[in-house]
Amino acid sequence: MKAIVVHSEADKPVLKWETVADIGYEPHEVLVNVRATAVNRADLSQARGHYPPPPGASEILGLEMAGEIAAIGDAVDGWAIGDRVCALLPGGGYAEQAAAPADMLVRMPDDWSFITGAAVMEVWLTAFSNLFMEGDLKPDETILIHAGASGVGTSAIQLARHIGAAVYVTAGSERKLARCRELGASLAVNYKEADFSTAVMETSGGRGVDLILDPVGGPYLLQNLRVLRAGGRLVNIGLLGGTKGEMDMGLVLGKSLRLIGSRLRSKPLSQKIGITRDFEKTFWPLLVSGVLKPEIDSVYSITEARAAHEYVARNQNLGKVILKLDG
Ligand SMILES: NC(=O)c1ccc[n+]([C@@H]2O[C@H](COP(=O)([O-])OP(=O)(O)OC[C@H]3O[C@@H](n4cnc5c(N)ncnc54)[C@H](OP(=O)(O)O)[C@@H]3O)[C@@H](O)[C@H]2O)c1
């Protein structure tokens, strides 16, 4: 089969669509002809050698896919060759074929393109699990979402608004802030021009927020702790700004705060299956009916994966960047 192979030229990753060894599948798995996958920030780090796949996972990039079932393991029930599915993967999505446990599959609606299917699993499951399972967001609460116009951010805004929570966001351009407002954010702060903590405290009448979804990390730590209310939760999902920050334990103890780090990719399979099935029961029907919508920025051919990575690395995307395979 063909897959993206990472080469290095002058310390920069070069992604090439090349012939690699065919893959197999286990009795509890299906083999899928991948029709579309998507770029995630983890792929950029992995291509630079900073984020190795978890033990046992494919070395090939790609944390999600949409496609058609090509072969079925002996222990799998309920699926047929040709079924249109999408799934989270621990790796291996940037390839003509990927193997996935049958329990991780979600059936795509007939009227969805594979491009839509490839835009959902990684960012919506990340937003869902971190807002509700890690962050325990409630309808009468306020959430601050950093990188609000990211794939995860645009999903998180919609989920939080859907249950009735108030949403504040940060983002780095007027175009991105405007889209976050359209999706339901009542406060959208350009973090390049203003101190988000001042804006959050002013808008909330000094009360702050209950939950923060933070992919930025170290540089935001102290401001995040300052704007959390008593009993607030900080859920860190990324380190876009770096690992080191200033910490004031007086704020943590004084307000009974909780600091949570969470990584979807490294969770045990049983937990990922649980998250997928819980999402399928709760919010998936709202995606199928169009109440919630994946935010798709652009579609590249898989052969242009390098250009797609460079586009995402320049922070130009608003929502998902999809990689489409021929056929
Ligand atoms: N822990 C997990 O399980 C998990 C799973 C999925 C994703 N993630 C993480 O969640 C984050 C979002 O992922 P995504 O795929 O949705 O990303 P994305 O769509 O590529 O968007 C990321 C955005 O973050 C903003 N950004 C970049 N560097 C920044 C910095 N130093 N300070 C503030 N903002 C910055 C940029 O937007 P602006 O133009 O607004 O600056 C950029 O476009 C990433 O950090 C990713 O690694 C974590």
mmCIF file of C-alpha atoms and ligand atoms in Angstrom:
data_model
loop_
_atom_site.group_PDB
_atom_site.id
_atom_site.type_symbol
_atom_site.label_atom_id
_atom_site.label_comp_id
_atom_site.label_asym_id
_atom_site.label_seq_id
_atom_site.Cartn_x
_atom_site.Cartn_y
_atom_site.Cartn_z
ATOM 1 C CA MET A 1 0.000 0.000 0.000
ATOM 2 C CA LYS A 2 0.982 3.650 -0.111
ATOM 3 C CA ALA A 3 1.456 5.834 2.939
ATOM 4 C CA ILE A 4 3.136 9.049 4.001
ATOM 5 C CA VAL A 5 6.751 8.421 4.982
ATOM 6 C CA VAL A 6 8.633 11.096 6.927
ATOM 7 C CA HIS A 7 12.066 12.053 5.602
ATOM 8 C CA SER A 8 14.277 14.778 6.936
ATOM 9 C CA GLU A 9 15.974 17.461 4.831
ATOM 10 C CA ALA A 10 18.027 20.165 6.561
ATOM 11 C CA ASP A 11 16.324 19.216 9.861
ATOM 12 C CA LYS A 12 12.890 19.813 8.327
ATOM 13 C CA PRO A 13 10.393 16.977 7.905
ATOM 14 C CA VAL A 14 9.568 16.116 4.299
ATOM 15 C CA LEU A 15 6.429 14.037 3.849
ATOM 16 C CA LYS A 16 6.401 11.718 0.842
ATOM 17 C CA TRP A 17 3.634 9.434 -0.461
ATOM 18 C CA GLU A 18 5.471 6.156 -0.973
ATOM 19 C CA THR A 19 4.966 2.416 -1.169
ATOM 20 C CA VAL A 20 5.263 0.721 2.235
ATOM 21 C CA ALA A 21 4.555 -2.783 3.543
ATOM 22 C CA ASP A 22 0.896 -3.847 3.579
ATOM 23 C CA ILE A 23 -0.660 -4.020 7.029
ATOM 24 C CA GLY A 24 -2.570 -6.837 8.718
ATOM 25 C CA TYR A 25 -5.387 -6.800 11.255
ATOM 26 C CA GLU A 26 -6.269 -8.680 14.417
ATOM 27 C CA PRO A 27 -9.377 -10.849 14.933
ATOM 28 C CA HIS A 28 -11.102 -7.979 16.814
ATOM 29 C CA GLU A 29 -10.203 -5.427 14.126
ATOM 30 C CA VAL A 30 -11.340 -4.352 10.684
ATOM 31 C CA LEU A 31 -9.178 -3.178 7.809
ATOM 32 C CA VAL A 32 -10.396 0.083 6.288
ATOM 33 C CA ASN A 33 -9.711 1.580 2.865
ATOM 34 C CA VAL A 34 -8.957 5.121 4.018
ATOM 35 C CA ARG A 35 -10.653 7.827 1.914
ATOM 36 C CA ALA A 36 -9.755 10.829 4.069
ATOM 37 C CA THR A 37 -7.747 11.653 7.163
ATOM 38 C CA ALA A 38 -6.897 14.965 8.865
ATOM 39 C CA VAL A 39 -3.949 16.960 10.141
ATOM 40 C CA ASN A 40 -3.564 17.195 13.901
ATOM 41 C CA ARG A 41 -0.935 19.136 15.838
ATOM 42 C CA ALA A 42 0.405 15.851 17.182
ATOM 43 C CA ASP A 43 1.231 14.858 13.587
ATOM 44 C CA LEU A 44 3.437 17.940 13.261
ATOM 45 C CA SER A 45 5.298 17.040 16.457
ATOM 46 C CA GLN A 46 5.613 13.377 15.455
ATOM 47 C CA ALA A 47 7.011 14.340 12.035
ATOM 48 C CA ARG A 48 9.688 16.362 13.860
ATOM 49 C CA GLY A 49 10.547 13.371 16.040
ATOM 50 C CA HIS A 50 9.092 14.896 19.227
ATOM 51 C CA TYR A 51 5.994 12.763 19.761
ATOM 52 C CA PRO A 52 6.533 9.041 19.202
ATOM 53 C CA PRO A 53 3.438 6.850 18.826
ATOM 54 C CA PRO A 54 2.353 4.878 21.902
ATOM 55 C CA PRO A 55 3.724 1.310 22.184
ATOM 56 C CA GLY A 56 2.157 -1.013 19.617
ATOM 57 C CA ALA A 57 0.726 1.781 17.451
ATOM 58 C CA SER A 58 1.611 2.289 13.781
ATOM 59 C CA GLU A 59 4.674 4.452 13.080
ATOM 60 C CA ILE A 60 2.721 6.076 10.235
ATOM 61 C CA LEU A 61 1.237 9.512 10.989
ATOM 62 C CA GLY A 62 -2.498 9.988 11.365
ATOM 63 C CA LEU A 63 -4.834 9.959 14.375
ATOM 64 C CA GLU A 64 -8.147 9.526 12.569
ATOM 65 C CA MET A 65 -9.688 8.364 9.339
ATOM 66 C CA ALA A 66 -12.875 7.949 7.352
ATOM 67 C CA GLY A 67 -13.259 5.187 4.796
ATOM 68 C CA GLU A 68 -14.858 1.893 3.796
ATOM 69 C CA ILE A 69 -14.380 -1.488 5.449
ATOM 70 C CA ALA A 70 -12.205 -3.714 3.259
ATOM 71 C CA ALA A 71 -11.807 -6.801 5.493
ATOM 72 C CA ILE A 72 -13.193 -7.993 8.815
ATOM 73 C CA GLY A 73 -11.535 -9.919 11.668
ATOM 74 C CA ASP A 74 -12.986 -13.304 12.683
ATOM 75 C CA ALA A 75 -14.131 -12.048 16.099
ATOM 76 C CA VAL A 76 -16.016 -9.013 14.713
ATOM 77 C CA ASP A 77 -19.836 -8.929 14.484
ATOM 78 C CA GLY A 78 -22.171 -6.312 13.102
ATOM 79 C CA TRP A 79 -20.052 -4.859 10.303
ATOM 80 C CA ALA A 80 -19.935 -5.628 6.570
ATOM 81 C CA ILE A 81 -17.428 -5.054 3.789
ATOM 82 C CA GLY A 82 -18.109 -1.647 2.237
ATOM 83 C CA ASP A 83 -19.609 -0.063 5.389
ATOM 84 C CA ARG A 84 -18.677 3.629 5.612
ATOM 85 C CA VAL A 85 -17.002 4.323 8.947
ATOM 86 C CA CYS A 86 -14.842 6.801 10.795
ATOM 87 C CA ALA A 87 -12.617 6.215 13.805
ATOM 88 C CA LEU A 88 -9.968 7.590 16.086
ATOM 89 C CA LEU A 89 -6.581 5.898 15.597
ATOM 90 C CA PRO A 90 -3.403 5.820 17.712
ATOM 91 C CA GLY A 91 -1.527 6.223 14.389
ATOM 92 C CA GLY A 92 -1.614 5.020 10.807
ATOM 93 C CA GLY A 93 -4.242 7.285 9.234
ATOM 94 C CA TYR A 94 -1.984 8.786 6.523
ATOM 95 C CA ALA A 95 -2.161 5.561 4.483
ATOM 96 C CA GLU A 96 -4.296 3.737 1.944
ATOM 97 C CA GLN A 97 -5.353 1.242 4.600
ATOM 98 C CA ALA A 98 -5.630 1.376 8.381
ATOM 99 C CA ALA A 99 -6.613 -1.260 10.938
ATOM 100 C CA ALA A 100 -8.945 -0.344 13.805
ATOM 101 C CA PRO A 101 -10.684 -2.270 16.601
ATOM 102 C CA ALA A 102 -14.333 -2.771 15.592
ATOM 103 C CA ASP A 103 -15.388 -1.237 18.928
ATOM 104 C CA MET A 104 -13.789 2.088 17.899
ATOM 105 C CA LEU A 105 -15.816 2.433 14.682
ATOM 106 C CA VAL A 106 -18.636 4.890 14.194
ATOM 107 C CA ARG A 107 -20.970 4.406 11.218
ATOM 108 C CA MET A 108 -21.059 7.448 8.918
ATOM 109 C CA PRO A 109 -24.437 8.755 7.726
ATOM 110 C CA ASP A 110 -25.089 8.062 4.011
ATOM 111 C CA ASP A 111 -25.170 11.758 3.131
ATOM 112 C CA TRP A 112 -21.778 12.548 4.702
ATOM 113 C CA SER A 113 -18.683 12.846 2.569
ATOM 114 C CA PHE A 114 -15.509 11.167 3.776
ATOM 115 C CA ILE A 115 -14.147 14.698 4.211
ATOM 116 C CA THR A 116 -16.814 15.399 6.840
ATOM 117 C CA GLY A 117 -16.194 12.011 8.463
ATOM 118 C CA ALA A 118 -12.472 12.729 8.745
ATOM 119 C CA ALA A 119 -13.132 16.065 10.465
ATOM 120 C CA VAL A 120 -14.884 14.698 13.527
ATOM 121 C CA MET A 121 -13.243 12.051 15.638
ATOM 122 C CA GLU A 122 -10.034 13.551 17.035
ATOM 123 C CA VAL A 123 -11.209 17.051 17.851
ATOM 124 C CA TRP A 124 -14.793 16.298 18.872
ATOM 125 C CA LEU A 125 -13.778 13.401 21.122
ATOM 126 C CA THR A 126 -11.043 15.584 22.627
ATOM 127 C CA ALA A 127 -13.476 18.430 23.275
ATOM 128 C CA PHE A 128 -16.195 16.061 24.569
ATOM 129 C CA SER A 129 -13.971 14.088 26.944
ATOM 130 C CA ASN A 130 -12.235 17.159 28.331
ATOM 131 C CA LEU A 131 -15.297 19.342 28.781
ATOM 132 C CA PHE A 132 -17.522 16.740 30.383
ATOM 133 C CA MET A 133 -15.435 13.827 31.693
ATOM 134 C CA GLU A 134 -12.312 15.662 32.847
ATOM 135 C CA GLY A 135 -13.767 19.162 33.298
ATOM 136 C CA ASP A 136 -17.288 18.300 34.558
ATOM 137 C CA LEU A 137 -18.805 21.317 32.760
ATOM 138 C CA LYS A 138 -22.349 22.175 33.847
ATOM 139 C CA PRO A 139 -25.003 24.185 31.954
ATOM 140 C CA ASP A 140 -24.946 27.136 34.362
ATOM 141 C CA GLU A 141 -21.148 27.476 34.254
ATOM 142 C CA THR A 142 -18.700 29.555 32.209
ATOM 143 C CA ILE A 143 -15.819 28.044 30.246
ATOM 144 C CA LEU A 144 -12.750 29.795 28.838
ATOM 145 C CA ILE A 145 -11.448 28.078 25.695
ATOM 146 C CA HIS A 146 -7.955 29.029 24.522
ATOM 147 C CA ALA A 147 -7.190 28.649 20.788
ATOM 148 C CA GLY A 148 -10.943 28.992 20.291
ATOM 149 C CA ALA A 149 -10.701 28.794 16.480
ATOM 150 C CA SER A 150 -8.705 25.543 16.482
ATOM 151 C CA GLY A 151 -10.289 22.244 15.528
ATOM 152 C CA VAL A 152 -10.682 21.372 19.196
ATOM 153 C CA GLY A 153 -11.776 24.917 20.077
ATOM 154 C CA THR A 154 -14.542 25.185 17.464
ATOM 155 C CA SER A 155 -15.906 21.809 18.626
ATOM 156 C CA ALA A 156 -15.667 22.772 22.306
ATOM 157 C CA ILE A 157 -17.514 26.072 21.748
ATOM 158 C CA GLN A 158 -20.411 24.238 20.113
ATOM 159 C CA LEU A 159 -20.601 21.517 22.791
ATOM 160 C CA ALA A 160 -20.491 24.015 25.654
ATOM 161 C CA ARG A 161 -23.071 26.304 24.061
ATOM 162 C CA HIS A 162 -25.322 23.359 23.309
ATOM 163 C CA ILE A 163 -25.670 22.485 27.000
ATOM 164 C CA GLY A 164 -26.186 26.169 27.865
ATOM 165 C CA ALA A 165 -22.783 27.077 29.320
ATOM 166 C CA ALA A 166 -21.376 30.564 28.686
ATOM 167 C CA VAL A 167 -18.248 30.547 26.496
ATOM 168 C CA TYR A 168 -15.258 32.886 26.458
ATOM 169 C CA VAL A 169 -12.422 32.325 23.996
ATOM 170 C CA THR A 170 -9.002 33.584 23.045
ATOM 171 C CA ALA A 171 -7.632 33.538 19.482
ATOM 172 C CA GLY A 172 -5.002 35.355 17.459
ATOM 173 C CA SER A 173 -6.811 37.175 14.634
ATOM 174 C CA GLU A 174 -10.018 39.142 14.022
ATOM 175 C CA ARG A 175 -11.173 36.547 11.457
ATOM 176 C CA LYS A 176 -10.844 33.769 14.044
ATOM 177 C CA LEU A 177 -12.471 35.811 16.823
ATOM 178 C CA ALA A 178 -15.437 36.638 14.566
ATOM 179 C CA ARG A 179 -16.018 32.943 13.794
ATOM 180 C CA CYS A 180 -15.850 32.070 17.505
ATOM 181 C CA ARG A 181 -18.521 34.717 18.183
ATOM 182 C CA GLU A 182 -20.698 33.249 15.399
ATOM 183 C CA LEU A 183 -20.368 29.834 17.042
ATOM 184 C CA GLY A 184 -21.600 31.291 20.345
ATOM 185 C CA ALA A 185 -18.704 32.812 22.285
ATOM 186 C CA SER A 186 -19.899 35.813 24.303
ATOM 187 C CA LEU A 187 -16.336 37.071 24.848
ATOM 188 C CA ALA A 188 -13.570 36.696 22.259
ATOM 189 C CA VAL A 189 -10.168 38.150 23.150
ATOM 190 C CA ASN A 190 -7.238 38.644 20.787
ATOM 191 C CA TYR A 191 -4.443 37.367 23.036
ATOM 192 C CA LYS A 192 -1.872 39.146 20.865
ATOM 193 C CA GLU A 193 -3.398 42.545 21.643
ATOM 194 C CA ALA A 194 -4.912 42.279 25.133
ATOM 195 C CA ASP A 195 -4.404 40.489 28.430
ATOM 196 C CA PHE A 196 -7.112 37.816 28.423
ATOM 197 C CA SER A 197 -7.293 37.691 32.222
ATOM 198 C CA THR A 198 -8.289 41.374 32.438
ATOM 199 C CA ALA A 199 -10.988 40.897 29.791
ATOM 200 C CA VAL A 200 -12.325 37.752 31.493
ATOM 201 C CA MET A 201 -12.569 39.410 34.907
ATOM 202 C CA GLU A 202 -14.248 42.529 33.455
ATOM 203 C CA THR A 203 -16.793 40.561 31.427
ATOM 204 C CA SER A 204 -17.632 38.187 34.283
ATOM 205 C CA GLY A 205 -18.114 41.031 36.752
ATOM 206 C CA GLY A 206 -15.085 39.867 38.713
ATOM 207 C CA ARG A 207 -16.376 36.286 39.124
ATOM 208 C CA GLY A 208 -14.049 34.545 36.652
ATOM 209 C CA VAL A 209 -14.728 31.181 34.994
ATOM 210 C CA ASP A 210 -15.457 27.636 36.192
ATOM 211 C CA LEU A 211 -13.461 25.696 33.605
ATOM 212 C CA ILE A 212 -10.553 26.412 31.255
ATOM 213 C CA LEU A 213 -9.687 24.256 28.232
ATOM 214 C CA ASP A 214 -6.045 25.088 27.677
ATOM 215 C CA PRO A 215 -3.757 23.916 24.858
ATOM 216 C CA VAL A 216 -1.182 26.673 25.507
ATOM 217 C CA GLY A 217 0.396 25.534 28.784
ATOM 218 C CA GLY A 218 3.225 27.262 30.686
ATOM 219 C CA PRO A 219 2.886 30.935 29.681
ATOM 220 C CA TYR A 220 -0.832 30.986 30.588
ATOM 221 C CA LEU A 221 -0.569 29.114 33.893
ATOM 222 C CA LEU A 222 -0.653 32.024 36.341
ATOM 223 C CA GLN A 223 -3.320 33.985 34.448
ATOM 224 C CA ASN A 224 -5.412 30.825 34.166
ATOM 225 C CA LEU A 225 -5.232 30.258 37.939
ATOM 226 C CA ARG A 226 -6.160 33.908 38.542
ATOM 227 C CA VAL A 227 -9.329 33.797 36.444
ATOM 228 C CA LEU A 228 -10.651 30.519 37.857
ATOM 229 C CA ARG A 229 -13.471 30.777 40.385
ATOM 230 C CA ALA A 230 -13.515 28.790 43.625
ATOM 231 C CA GLY A 231 -13.832 25.121 42.699
ATOM 232 C CA GLY A 232 -12.593 25.844 39.162
ATOM 233 C CA ARG A 233 -10.873 23.326 36.910
ATOM 234 C CA LEU A 234 -7.934 23.880 34.550
ATOM 235 C CA VAL A 235 -7.740 21.133 31.914
ATOM 236 C CA ASN A 236 -4.478 21.281 29.994
ATOM 237 C CA ILE A 237 -4.447 19.465 26.646
ATOM 238 C CA GLY A 238 -1.398 20.957 24.953
ATOM 239 C CA LEU A 239 1.813 22.933 25.239
ATOM 240 C CA LEU A 240 1.672 25.250 22.220
ATOM 241 C CA GLY A 241 3.271 28.045 24.257
ATOM 242 C CA GLY A 242 5.785 25.915 26.193
ATOM 243 C CA THR A 243 6.060 23.777 29.301
ATOM 244 C CA LYS A 244 7.294 26.221 31.959
ATOM 245 C CA GLY A 245 5.175 28.805 33.758
ATOM 246 C CA GLU A 246 4.741 30.649 37.028
ATOM 247 C CA MET A 247 2.722 28.861 39.685
ATOM 248 C CA ASP A 248 1.035 30.310 42.771
ATOM 249 C CA MET A 249 -0.029 27.478 45.050
ATOM 250 C CA GLY A 250 -1.886 30.029 47.181
ATOM 251 C CA LEU A 251 -4.400 30.345 44.351
ATOM 252 C CA VAL A 252 -4.752 26.575 44.015
ATOM 253 C CA LEU A 253 -5.337 25.967 47.705
ATOM 254 C CA GLY A 254 -7.206 29.198 48.409
ATOM 255 C CA LYS A 255 -9.785 28.539 45.665
ATOM 256 C CA SER A 256 -9.765 24.710 45.870
ATOM 257 C CA LEU A 257 -8.749 24.504 42.201
ATOM 258 C CA ARG A 258 -8.091 21.340 40.236
ATOM 259 C CA LEU A 259 -5.303 21.061 37.627
ATOM 260 C CA ILE A 260 -5.816 18.272 35.135
ATOM 261 C CA GLY A 261 -3.577 17.110 32.287
ATOM 262 C CA SER A 262 -5.219 14.944 29.672
ATOM 263 C CA ARG A 263 -4.012 13.133 26.514
ATOM 264 C CA LEU A 264 -6.465 11.197 24.397
ATOM 265 C CA ARG A 265 -3.916 9.284 22.322
ATOM 266 C CA SER A 266 -2.204 7.622 25.269
ATOM 267 C CA LYS A 267 -5.368 6.524 27.068
ATOM 268 C CA PRO A 268 -5.945 2.748 27.267
ATOM 269 C CA LEU A 269 -8.050 1.353 24.429
ATOM 270 C CA SER A 270 -10.893 0.529 26.838
ATOM 271 C CA GLN A 271 -11.171 4.229 27.799
ATOM 272 C CA LYS A 272 -11.079 5.353 24.166
ATOM 273 C CA ILE A 273 -13.846 2.886 23.357
ATOM 274 C CA GLY A 274 -15.837 4.258 26.306
ATOM 275 C CA ILE A 275 -15.383 7.851 25.127
ATOM 276 C CA THR A 276 -16.352 6.934 21.551
ATOM 277 C CA ARG A 277 -19.486 5.070 22.660
ATOM 278 C CA ASP A 278 -20.533 7.818 25.118
ATOM 279 C CA PHE A 279 -20.068 10.452 22.404
ATOM 280 C CA GLU A 280 -22.060 8.340 19.935
ATOM 281 C CA LYS A 281 -24.971 8.191 22.407
ATOM 282 C CA THR A 282 -24.949 11.867 23.354
ATOM 283 C CA PHE A 283 -23.670 14.335 20.745
ATOM 284 C CA TRP A 284 -23.130 12.245 17.575
ATOM 285 C CA PRO A 285 -26.877 12.409 16.686
ATOM 286 C CA LEU A 286 -26.588 16.219 16.803
ATOM 287 C CA LEU A 287 -23.737 16.102 14.292
ATOM 288 C CA VAL A 288 -25.762 13.770 12.076
ATOM 289 C CA SER A 289 -28.772 16.121 12.183
ATOM 290 C CA GLY A 290 -26.594 19.175 11.543
ATOM 291 C CA VAL A 291 -27.283 20.932 14.865
ATOM 292 C CA LEU A 292 -23.527 20.691 15.523
ATOM 293 C CA LYS A 293 -21.117 21.057 12.598
ATOM 294 C CA PRO A 294 -17.457 20.175 12.156
ATOM 295 C CA GLU A 295 -15.537 23.290 11.148
ATOM 296 C CA ILE A 296 -13.569 22.453 8.000
ATOM 297 C CA ASP A 297 -10.912 24.919 6.868
ATOM 298 C CA SER A 298 -9.447 23.265 3.789
ATOM 299 C CA VAL A 299 -8.885 20.013 1.915
ATOM 300 C CA TYR A 300 -5.514 18.897 0.546
ATOM 301 C CA SER A 301 -4.607 15.787 -1.394
ATOM 302 C CA ILE A 302 -2.677 13.325 0.788
ATOM 303 C CA THR A 303 0.209 13.810 -1.647
ATOM 304 C CA GLU A 304 0.297 17.454 -0.483
ATOM 305 C CA ALA A 305 0.583 16.522 3.202
ATOM 306 C CA ARG A 306 3.769 18.524 3.587
ATOM 307 C CA ALA A 307 2.059 21.729 2.393
ATOM 308 C CA ALA A 308 -0.873 20.997 4.699
ATOM 309 C CA HIS A 309 1.480 20.613 7.675
ATOM 310 C CA GLU A 310 3.241 23.874 6.854
ATOM 311 C CA TYR A 311 -0.123 25.675 6.624
ATOM 312 C CA VAL A 312 -1.163 24.378 10.066
ATOM 313 C CA ALA A 313 2.273 25.197 11.531
ATOM 314 C CA ARG A 314 1.759 28.828 10.408
ATOM 315 C CA ASN A 315 -1.511 28.879 12.451
ATOM 316 C CA GLN A 316 -3.504 29.766 9.341
ATOM 317 C CA ASN A 317 -6.257 27.195 9.704
ATOM 318 C CA LEU A 318 -9.615 27.908 11.306
ATOM 319 C CA GLY A 319 -10.891 24.435 12.101
ATOM 320 C CA LYS A 320 -9.814 21.196 10.445
ATOM 321 C CA VAL A 321 -7.400 20.605 7.584
ATOM 322 C CA ILE A 322 -8.360 17.409 5.740
ATOM 323 C CA LEU A 323 -6.156 15.119 3.656
ATOM 324 C CA LYS A 324 -8.091 13.397 0.885
ATOM 325 C CA LEU A 325 -7.052 10.152 -0.791
ATOM 326 C CA ASP A 326 -7.935 9.370 -4.402
ATOM 327 C CA GLY A 327 -10.734 6.939 -5.176
HETATM 328 N N1 LIG B 1 -4.467 16.259 24.826
HETATM 329 C C1 LIG B 1 -5.150 15.761 23.823
HETATM 330 O O1 LIG B 1 -5.698 14.659 23.921
HETATM 331 C C2 LIG B 1 -5.284 16.531 22.564
HETATM 332 C C3 LIG B 1 -6.018 16.045 21.471
HETATM 333 C C4 LIG B 1 -6.148 16.847 20.327
HETATM 334 C C5 LIG B 1 -5.530 18.081 20.293
HETATM 335 N N2 LIG B 1 -4.802 18.484 21.358
HETATM 336 C C6 LIG B 1 -4.135 19.777 21.363
HETATM 337 O O2 LIG B 1 -5.117 20.770 21.276
HETATM 338 C C7 LIG B 1 -4.576 21.888 20.595
HETATM 339 C C8 LIG B 1 -5.468 22.241 19.454
HETATM 340 O O3 LIG B 1 -5.416 21.194 18.512
HETATM 341 P P1 LIG B 1 -6.057 21.411 17.080
HETATM 342 O O4 LIG B 1 -5.724 20.242 16.235
HETATM 343 O O5 LIG B 1 -7.477 21.740 17.257
HETATM 344 O O6 LIG B 1 -5.208 22.684 16.626
HETATM 345 P P2 LIG B 1 -5.294 23.621 15.366
HETATM 346 O O7 LIG B 1 -6.634 23.531 14.715
HETATM 347 O O8 LIG B 1 -4.102 23.379 14.537
HETATM 348 O O9 LIG B 1 -5.193 25.082 16.012
HETATM 349 C C9 LIG B 1 -4.196 25.436 16.897
HETATM 350 C C10 LIG B 1 -4.226 26.967 17.058
HETATM 351 O O10 LIG B 1 -3.625 27.298 18.301
HETATM 352 C C11 LIG B 1 -3.199 28.652 18.247
HETATM 353 N N3 LIG B 1 -1.847 28.764 18.791
HETATM 354 C C12 LIG B 1 -0.704 28.233 18.285
HETATM 355 N N4 LIG B 1 0.342 28.536 19.058
HETATM 356 C C13 LIG B 1 -0.148 29.296 20.079
HETATM 357 C C14 LIG B 1 0.452 29.920 21.204
HETATM 358 N N5 LIG B 1 1.761 29.830 21.453
HETATM 359 N N6 LIG B 1 -0.351 30.617 22.047
HETATM 360 C C15 LIG B 1 -1.670 30.696 21.820
HETATM 361 N N7 LIG B 1 -2.298 30.133 20.767
HETATM 362 C C16 LIG B 1 -1.539 29.434 19.907
HETATM 363 C C17 LIG B 1 -3.229 29.071 16.776
HETATM 364 O O11 LIG B 1 -4.371 29.875 16.582
HETATM 365 P P3 LIG B 1 -4.300 31.498 16.748
HETATM 366 O O12 LIG B 1 -4.192 32.047 15.360
HETATM 367 O O13 LIG B 1 -5.574 31.800 17.434
HETATM 368 O O14 LIG B 1 -3.084 31.796 17.565
HETATM 369 C C18 LIG B 1 -3.417 27.750 16.047
HETATM 370 O O15 LIG B 1 -4.080 27.890 14.802
HETATM 371 C C19 LIG B 1 -3.145 21.493 20.176
HETATM 372 O O16 LIG B 1 -2.265 21.954 21.161
HETATM 373 C C20 LIG B 1 -3.210 19.990 20.184
HETATM 374 O O17 LIG B 1 -1.945 19.405 20.398
HETATM 375 C C21 LIG B 1 -4.669 17.756 22.469
#
